Amino acid sequence: MHRRLQRDRDGAVAVSLYHYDPSVDQAPRFQAFSVPMTRGMRVLDVLDYIYKDLDHPFAYRWFCGTKRCGRCAVTVNGKAVLACWEPAQPVMRIEPLRHFPVVRDLVVDFSEAEKRLTAMRPLLERSRDYPGFPEPITHETMMAAFDLMVCIDCRVCVGACDALERSPDSGFAGPAAFVQLASVVADPRNDVDRSTSIMKGYIDQCHSCNDCTHACPNGIEVLEGAMDLVRTTVIDQGLYRVPLWGTIRKMPPGLRALIHCRLGLSSPTKIVRRE
Amino acid sequence: MVCAREESIRSKARQSTPSPIPSRADILIIGGGLAGMYAALKAHEGGARVVIASKGPLGRSGGSIFAPSFHQALKPEWLGHLPRPWDASERFFVATYQGLMAEGPLRRADVWTTNEALPELERMGLYFHRASQGPFKGQLLHDPAMSAWAPKMDMSGRTTADLLRRKVLDAGIEVLDEVMATSLLVNDGQCVGGTFLNILNGDFFAVRSRATILATGHSNYLSKRSNGTRDVCGDGIALLYRAGAELFNVEMANWRYRFMAWPRSWMRLGVNGLPELARDETGRLVGPDRRLWFENSLVNVPPSDGLLCRKLPDLAHAAGNASRSSVDGGSYRDLSYHDQFFRHLGLDASKDLIELAHNYHHLHGGAWVDPLTFESRTLRCLFAAGGAIGHTGIGQCLYDGKCAAEIALGRIESTAMEELDAAAPDQETERVVGLLRTAGTKSGIRPQVIKTRIREIMWAKMNHEKDGATMESALEDVLAVRYTLAPNMALPSATRRFNSDWVDALDVYNMLDAVELEIRASLLRQESRGGFYRSDYPHQDDANWLKHIIVSQVGGELRMRTEGVPQDDLGEPTNA
């Protein structure tokens, strides 16, 4: 249980920081800190200040600080964010990223997610011979894949995923894994079918809430660019049926989210074959 | 208030997946960047049982993720115009290294990158950015330096590392992720493996190997403003030194000028547009009064960042500028084309000035190896890869990894696995695990306090501008840390789970070794050369100092010697 903290009127950040060491603690607890606000302060700067300047030990992950390593995702005031990208706010409750087991404090365990991603084989597979460097591709044909390749695998989208929030044990692989796979599916050089991986990732669990897209720190169109792309692949293969998919796919994401999630008017879908 | 979600978190945390601990490998690779991962793939393809350990997550940290491009790797016929002067890359590297590198190894790496690496990576799926006009994006039209770009977040290293990580995992190679090497194991002049700490769960163990490739990188977080990621704290230097291996040119640290002055967490964000090879965009620097004092089309741009670093303050002074530019900041950027990071700070790059500062970048020295085989000249079966002979760049790192793997594959055929006790040696176990006994010591110093102190000493006294007096003072300060502060380190907790303070304590000892060696070697080199600059000896002195400085530990004592630079392609040393 944590106490709500007053905003410091001198421009400091009031932080309520999650602590939990499963090897010694009975339950998670929160501890309060006051951090002076500095110019351009990120959440990571706040965490660094607590660790270093306030000399308070706790576990958190970061490596690059510049949105490249993709390893500093946390939850701030209930929202999944990348600590190095997210601006500090005057009052912050900082917790670990949702939907992953906690190792300690803000550090979560990605190992099962990594194994799952590896099993999906997000790698280019060519059935034709490689023509030699430079191969005859254009940026236009690579655009869809290129836009997805900017994914740094930070898993903020997974933390934000409403489907996982409602059904944490559904077997859904989560959006990040599908972005990685979609960057291969969208690659014109890839000509090996990925339907099995897509179905084994339980793509049908995605209910188009679009929270993943809103959360992505790199501005990737997660729903339309990745989830819908792989969903269309398996629908076209006849493995999965979504009534009126052609119409649904053309709707603006906000409207789809309203219909499918907020109003609960999901159309019945049917899994034809998963393997 | 306990809710279902909190209970679910707790129960998931209790079900930790036990990680099997490997104890044997044919080829052990320490370091999970470009060189290490590529070496792992090649060694695996060669049939070896490979174990690769990475202190940060594999392919996600270290200098590799900041590498911008494949330097000068494109052939003229791929671009449809411009003659390809091989000497363009040589001009760049000769200027940067100023004679300390034999041309042969550099040229071999470059040729291999162009002819072998680019096709292999593209075949694997790397996308080399095509332009809408002309074949490749990123070529510089008015300078014959033609780099290949496969960028993600403006960095080709990150995309390449991503691909290699997936390939390593897909191949089923044994990966020790977020596992820190604490020592190299040596038996009778041969490297026989290493000891490791699993940062996530606190397991401490040894891995025996027939051959070991050290690929820990050369971009270290040793100074207050550095480009090394959080994890890279001079570990490779310390591992080598403690194992009795020789190192070379640990004083040849390079600085870079163009990084965000604030916020602190964005310290490693480089702002491009300064004169850079293979970039069309130009850069201009102004004082806070907006008076222009540098524009790269107006000056004769030196072909290397090291020289540029030195030249910029001179230019600033010559222009009589009011910028009061210094290493901590005070130089301002006038940009109109950079975007997302500035907007995210609420800055409008078309109107606002972007403040920059200067970073400790990377080292051109490291393990003293044979430039043909990449094997340590001191310890058998120990290889180094990744800037191992002083060169840098994505292609060069991959080349090192390839060579080290190939030679190691050959060596292991005639090398038996050392049949020593599979457990870690007692002394190292005590050194590492014994730190947990300090937990809760009253008036103990938390290790991160000492790491900060070391970085502040380096920033204040071993900056790009330094002289004998500041260096001697830095050395005194570092020795004071080693003998009076470090022995009083105490961990706040003895937990085994992601105990950052425990890692910080080990980092302290690695950093102390790395910086002490850097300072001592810097004092010895009485000249300036390439990126290495000292104001009391500001000029290059080939007559006396066209030499490598070699350091090692012999019988517990530091030994420093010099060796002449090879003048031929085979890398045979001349008499000093």
mmCIF file of C-alpha atoms in Angstrom, chain A residues 1 18 20-28 30 39-42 44-45 48 50-71 84-87 95 98-104 107-109 111-112 114-115 118 121-124 126 130 132-140 142 146 149-153 165 168-169 180 183-184 187 189 217-218, chain B residues 1 5-6 8-17 55-57 60-62 65-66 74 78 114 118-132 136 148 151-155 158-159 162-163 165-167 169-170 177-178 200-201 221 228-231 262-270 340-341 344-345 355 446 448-449 452 456 492-493 495-501 504:
data_model
loop_
_atom_site.group_PDB
_atom_site.id
_atom_site.type_symbol
_atom_site.label_atom_id
_atom_site.label_comp_id
_atom_site.label_asym_id
_atom_site.label_seq_id
_atom_site.Cartn_x
_atom_site.Cartn_y
_atom_site.Cartn_z
ATOM 1 C CA MET A 1 0.000 0.000 0.000
ATOM 2 C CA TYR A 18 7.993 0.128 -5.866
ATOM 3 C CA TYR A 20 10.008 -6.017 -3.945
ATOM 4 C CA ASP A 21 12.610 -8.699 -3.454
ATOM 5 C CA PRO A 22 10.789 -12.046 -3.775
ATOM 6 C CA SER A 23 13.633 -13.772 -1.969
ATOM 7 C CA VAL A 24 13.128 -11.799 1.244
ATOM 8 C CA ASP A 25 9.951 -9.692 1.095
ATOM 9 C CA GLN A 26 6.462 -10.875 1.970
ATOM 10 C CA ALA A 27 4.869 -8.296 -0.298
ATOM 11 C CA PRO A 28 5.738 -5.307 -2.459
ATOM 12 C CA PHE A 30 6.412 1.632 -1.826
ATOM 13 C CA ARG A 39 15.665 20.698 -17.261
ATOM 14 C CA GLY A 40 14.344 18.057 -19.660
ATOM 15 C CA MET A 41 14.199 15.478 -16.857
ATOM 16 C CA ARG A 42 13.277 11.959 -17.886
ATOM 17 C CA LEU A 44 15.382 7.636 -15.894
ATOM 18 C CA ASP A 45 17.003 10.799 -14.539
ATOM 19 C CA ASP A 48 19.317 7.728 -11.325
ATOM 20 C CA ILE A 50 17.371 8.254 -6.254
ATOM 21 C CA TYR A 51 20.045 5.574 -6.813
ATOM 22 C CA LYS A 52 23.006 7.926 -6.846
ATOM 23 C CA ASP A 53 22.342 11.301 -5.257
ATOM 24 C CA LEU A 54 19.903 10.037 -2.639
ATOM 25 C CA ASP A 55 22.188 6.998 -2.241
ATOM 26 C CA HIS A 56 19.238 4.629 -2.130
ATOM 27 C CA PRO A 57 19.804 1.080 -3.365
ATOM 28 C CA PHE A 58 17.205 -0.517 -5.603
ATOM 29 C CA ALA A 59 17.154 -2.561 -8.794
ATOM 30 C CA TYR A 60 16.400 -1.009 -12.172
ATOM 31 C CA ARG A 61 17.631 -1.658 -15.665
ATOM 32 C CA TRP A 62 19.058 0.761 -18.193
ATOM 33 C CA PHE A 63 22.041 0.650 -20.516
ATOM 34 C CA CYS A 64 22.067 3.420 -23.108
ATOM 35 C CA GLY A 65 19.679 6.127 -21.910
ATOM 36 C CA THR A 66 18.920 7.065 -25.528
ATOM 37 C CA LYS A 67 16.122 4.755 -26.722
ATOM 38 C CA ARG A 68 18.460 2.222 -28.316
ATOM 39 C CA CYS A 69 18.924 -0.663 -25.895
ATOM 40 C CA GLY A 70 15.197 -0.964 -25.216
ATOM 41 C CA ARG A 71 15.705 -2.190 -21.669
ATOM 42 C CA CYS A 84 14.690 7.203 -20.846
ATOM 43 C CA TRP A 85 12.028 8.676 -23.129
ATOM 44 C CA GLU A 86 9.200 9.560 -20.783
ATOM 45 C CA PRO A 87 9.315 13.034 -19.240
ATOM 46 C CA GLU A 95 6.348 0.275 -10.760
ATOM 47 C CA ARG A 98 3.293 -5.255 -16.304
ATOM 48 C CA HIS A 99 2.842 -8.815 -17.560
ATOM 49 C CA PHE A 100 6.334 -10.037 -16.710
ATOM 50 C CA PRO A 101 7.560 -11.752 -13.543
ATOM 51 C CA VAL A 102 9.422 -9.451 -11.189
ATOM 52 C CA VAL A 103 13.065 -10.263 -10.505
ATOM 53 C CA ARG A 104 13.509 -7.439 -8.024
ATOM 54 C CA VAL A 107 13.660 -5.382 -12.960
ATOM 55 C CA VAL A 108 11.491 -7.951 -14.724
ATOM 56 C CA ASP A 109 12.283 -11.297 -16.259
ATOM 57 C CA SER A 111 13.610 -14.821 -20.475
ATOM 58 C CA GLU A 112 10.369 -16.666 -21.235
ATOM 59 C CA GLU A 114 12.709 -14.178 -25.348
ATOM 60 C CA LYS A 115 12.414 -17.947 -25.719
ATOM 61 C CA THR A 118 13.068 -17.073 -30.730
ATOM 62 C CA ARG A 121 11.777 -17.291 -35.805
ATOM 63 C CA PRO A 122 11.626 -13.564 -36.613
ATOM 64 C CA LEU A 123 14.286 -13.973 -39.295
ATOM 65 C CA LEU A 124 14.236 -13.558 -43.033
ATOM 66 C CA ARG A 126 14.384 -16.973 -48.563
ATOM 67 C CA TYR A 130 20.199 -14.552 -52.819
ATOM 68 C CA GLY A 132 24.220 -10.944 -54.616
ATOM 69 C CA PHE A 133 25.083 -7.534 -53.237
ATOM 70 C CA PRO A 134 23.407 -5.169 -53.770
ATOM 71 C CA GLU A 135 20.158 -7.034 -54.316
ATOM 72 C CA PRO A 136 17.551 -5.369 -56.521
ATOM 73 C CA ILE A 137 15.202 -3.899 -53.928
ATOM 74 C CA THR A 138 13.890 -0.364 -53.622
ATOM 75 C CA HIS A 139 13.101 1.657 -50.568
ATOM 76 C CA GLU A 140 9.479 1.802 -51.676
ATOM 77 C CA MET A 142 10.934 -2.083 -48.189
ATOM 78 C CA PHE A 146 11.488 -0.593 -42.628
ATOM 79 C CA MET A 149 12.381 -2.471 -38.183
ATOM 80 C CA VAL A 150 12.683 0.574 -35.943
ATOM 81 C CA CYS A 151 11.280 -1.585 -33.134
ATOM 82 C CA ILE A 152 13.837 -1.814 -30.338
ATOM 83 C CA ASP A 153 12.016 -4.643 -28.607
ATOM 84 C CA GLU A 165 -4.408 -7.363 -18.699
ATOM 85 C CA PRO A 168 -2.845 -12.881 -18.530
ATOM 86 C CA ASP A 169 -2.763 -16.639 -19.089
ATOM 87 C CA GLN A 180 9.294 -8.438 -34.804
ATOM 88 C CA SER A 183 8.910 -6.897 -39.981
ATOM 89 C CA VAL A 184 9.854 -10.168 -41.641
ATOM 90 C CA ASP A 187 9.818 -7.822 -46.081
ATOM 91 C CA ARG A 189 12.482 -10.697 -49.720
ATOM 92 C CA PRO A 217 7.916 5.215 -27.896
ATOM 93 C CA ASN A 218 9.045 4.886 -31.504
ATOM 94 C CA MET B 1 -4.734 -3.397 -0.238
ATOM 95 C CA ARG B 5 -2.837 -8.477 -9.863
ATOM 96 C CA GLU B 6 -0.329 -8.022 -7.044
ATOM 97 C CA SER B 8 -0.280 -12.741 -9.534
ATOM 98 C CA ILE B 9 2.962 -10.741 -9.704
ATOM 99 C CA ARG B 10 4.203 -12.303 -6.491
ATOM 100 C CA SER B 11 3.407 -15.842 -7.529
ATOM 101 C CA LYS B 12 5.043 -15.349 -10.919
ATOM 102 C CA ALA B 13 8.155 -13.983 -9.236
ATOM 103 C CA ARG B 14 8.446 -17.060 -7.061
ATOM 104 C CA GLN B 15 8.405 -19.367 -10.078
ATOM 105 C CA SER B 16 11.857 -18.506 -11.363
ATOM 106 C CA THR B 17 13.066 -20.652 -14.203
ATOM 107 C CA LYS B 55 27.279 -8.513 -19.144
ATOM 108 C CA GLY B 56 24.490 -6.473 -20.657
ATOM 109 C CA PRO B 57 21.765 -8.134 -22.719
ATOM 110 C CA ARG B 60 21.668 -4.642 -26.792
ATOM 111 C CA SER B 61 24.419 -2.666 -25.093
ATOM 112 C CA GLY B 62 27.969 -1.512 -25.515
ATOM 113 C CA ILE B 65 24.620 -0.253 -30.692
ATOM 114 C CA PHE B 66 26.009 3.224 -31.314
ATOM 115 C CA LEU B 74 30.667 0.774 -50.743
ATOM 116 C CA TRP B 78 27.516 0.156 -56.745
ATOM 117 C CA THR B 114 33.082 -4.790 -48.679
ATOM 118 C CA LEU B 118 27.925 -6.742 -46.832
ATOM 119 C CA PRO B 119 26.617 -9.607 -48.992
ATOM 120 C CA GLU B 120 26.416 -12.001 -46.064
ATOM 121 C CA LEU B 121 24.502 -9.554 -43.887
ATOM 122 C CA GLU B 122 22.147 -8.594 -46.667
ATOM 123 C CA ARG B 123 21.500 -12.239 -47.406
ATOM 124 C CA MET B 124 20.678 -12.756 -43.708
ATOM 125 C CA GLY B 125 18.169 -9.928 -43.950
ATOM 126 C CA LEU B 126 19.927 -6.704 -43.063
ATOM 127 C CA TYR B 127 18.432 -3.866 -45.086
ATOM 128 C CA PHE B 128 21.014 -1.482 -46.472
ATOM 129 C CA HIS B 129 19.112 1.694 -46.932
ATOM 130 C CA ARG B 130 18.292 2.446 -50.562
ATOM 131 C CA ALA B 131 17.771 6.020 -51.695
ATOM 132 C CA SER B 132 14.916 7.211 -53.834
ATOM 133 C CA PHE B 136 22.233 3.860 -51.632
ATOM 134 C CA ALA B 148 26.922 1.833 -46.120
ATOM 135 C CA PRO B 151 20.060 2.360 -39.732
ATOM 136 C CA LYS B 152 17.680 1.953 -36.851
ATOM 137 C CA MET B 153 17.513 5.044 -34.677
ATOM 138 C CA ASP B 154 20.217 6.409 -36.949
ATOM 139 C CA MET B 155 22.627 3.617 -36.002
ATOM 140 C CA ARG B 158 21.884 -1.464 -33.608
ATOM 141 C CA THR B 159 20.228 -3.132 -36.609
ATOM 142 C CA ASP B 162 19.654 -7.126 -33.638
ATOM 143 C CA LEU B 163 20.105 -9.454 -36.582
ATOM 144 C CA ARG B 165 21.353 -11.643 -31.762
ATOM 145 C CA ARG B 166 18.439 -13.384 -33.475
ATOM 146 C CA LYS B 167 20.843 -15.525 -35.467
ATOM 147 C CA LEU B 169 19.572 -17.449 -30.495
ATOM 148 C CA ASP B 170 18.115 -19.204 -33.530
ATOM 149 C CA ASP B 177 22.624 -13.091 -20.811
ATOM 150 C CA GLU B 178 23.379 -10.434 -18.178
ATOM 151 C CA LEU B 200 19.870 -11.700 -12.304
ATOM 152 C CA ASN B 201 20.145 -14.505 -9.768
ATOM 153 C CA TYR B 221 32.065 4.444 -18.941
ATOM 154 C CA GLY B 228 30.130 3.671 -22.711
ATOM 155 C CA THR B 229 26.823 2.148 -21.682
ATOM 156 C CA ARG B 230 26.069 1.490 -18.017
ATOM 157 C CA ASP B 231 27.662 -1.958 -18.026
ATOM 158 C CA TRP B 262 21.211 17.813 -20.994
ATOM 159 C CA PRO B 263 19.248 15.885 -19.806
ATOM 160 C CA ARG B 264 21.874 13.736 -18.124
ATOM 161 C CA SER B 265 20.246 10.471 -19.226
ATOM 162 C CA TRP B 266 20.652 11.540 -22.872
ATOM 163 C CA MET B 267 24.408 12.008 -22.475
ATOM 164 C CA ARG B 268 25.163 9.425 -25.149
ATOM 165 C CA LEU B 269 22.928 10.983 -27.765
ATOM 166 C CA GLY B 270 25.163 12.229 -30.507
ATOM 167 C CA GLN B 340 12.223 13.866 -32.730
ATOM 168 C CA PHE B 341 14.479 14.112 -29.714
ATOM 169 C CA HIS B 344 10.284 15.640 -27.264
ATOM 170 C CA LEU B 345 12.128 18.087 -25.051
ATOM 171 C CA GLU B 355 23.431 22.627 -26.237
ATOM 172 C CA ARG B 446 28.280 2.231 -1.114
ATOM 173 C CA GLN B 448 28.279 3.588 -6.591
ATOM 174 C CA VAL B 449 29.711 6.483 -4.562
ATOM 175 C CA THR B 452 31.096 8.341 -9.270
ATOM 176 C CA GLU B 456 34.810 12.695 -11.522
ATOM 177 C CA PRO B 492 23.505 -2.395 1.386
ATOM 178 C CA SER B 493 22.083 -5.865 0.916
ATOM 179 C CA THR B 495 20.394 -10.297 -1.889
ATOM 180 C CA ARG B 496 21.331 -12.437 -4.854
ATOM 181 C CA ARG B 497 18.613 -11.003 -7.069
ATOM 182 C CA PHE B 498 19.842 -8.255 -9.411
ATOM 183 C CA ASN B 499 22.120 -6.846 -6.749
ATOM 184 C CA SER B 500 23.415 -3.784 -8.609
ATOM 185 C CA ASP B 501 25.571 -2.777 -5.672
ATOM 186 C CA ASP B 504 29.057 -1.901 -8.794
#
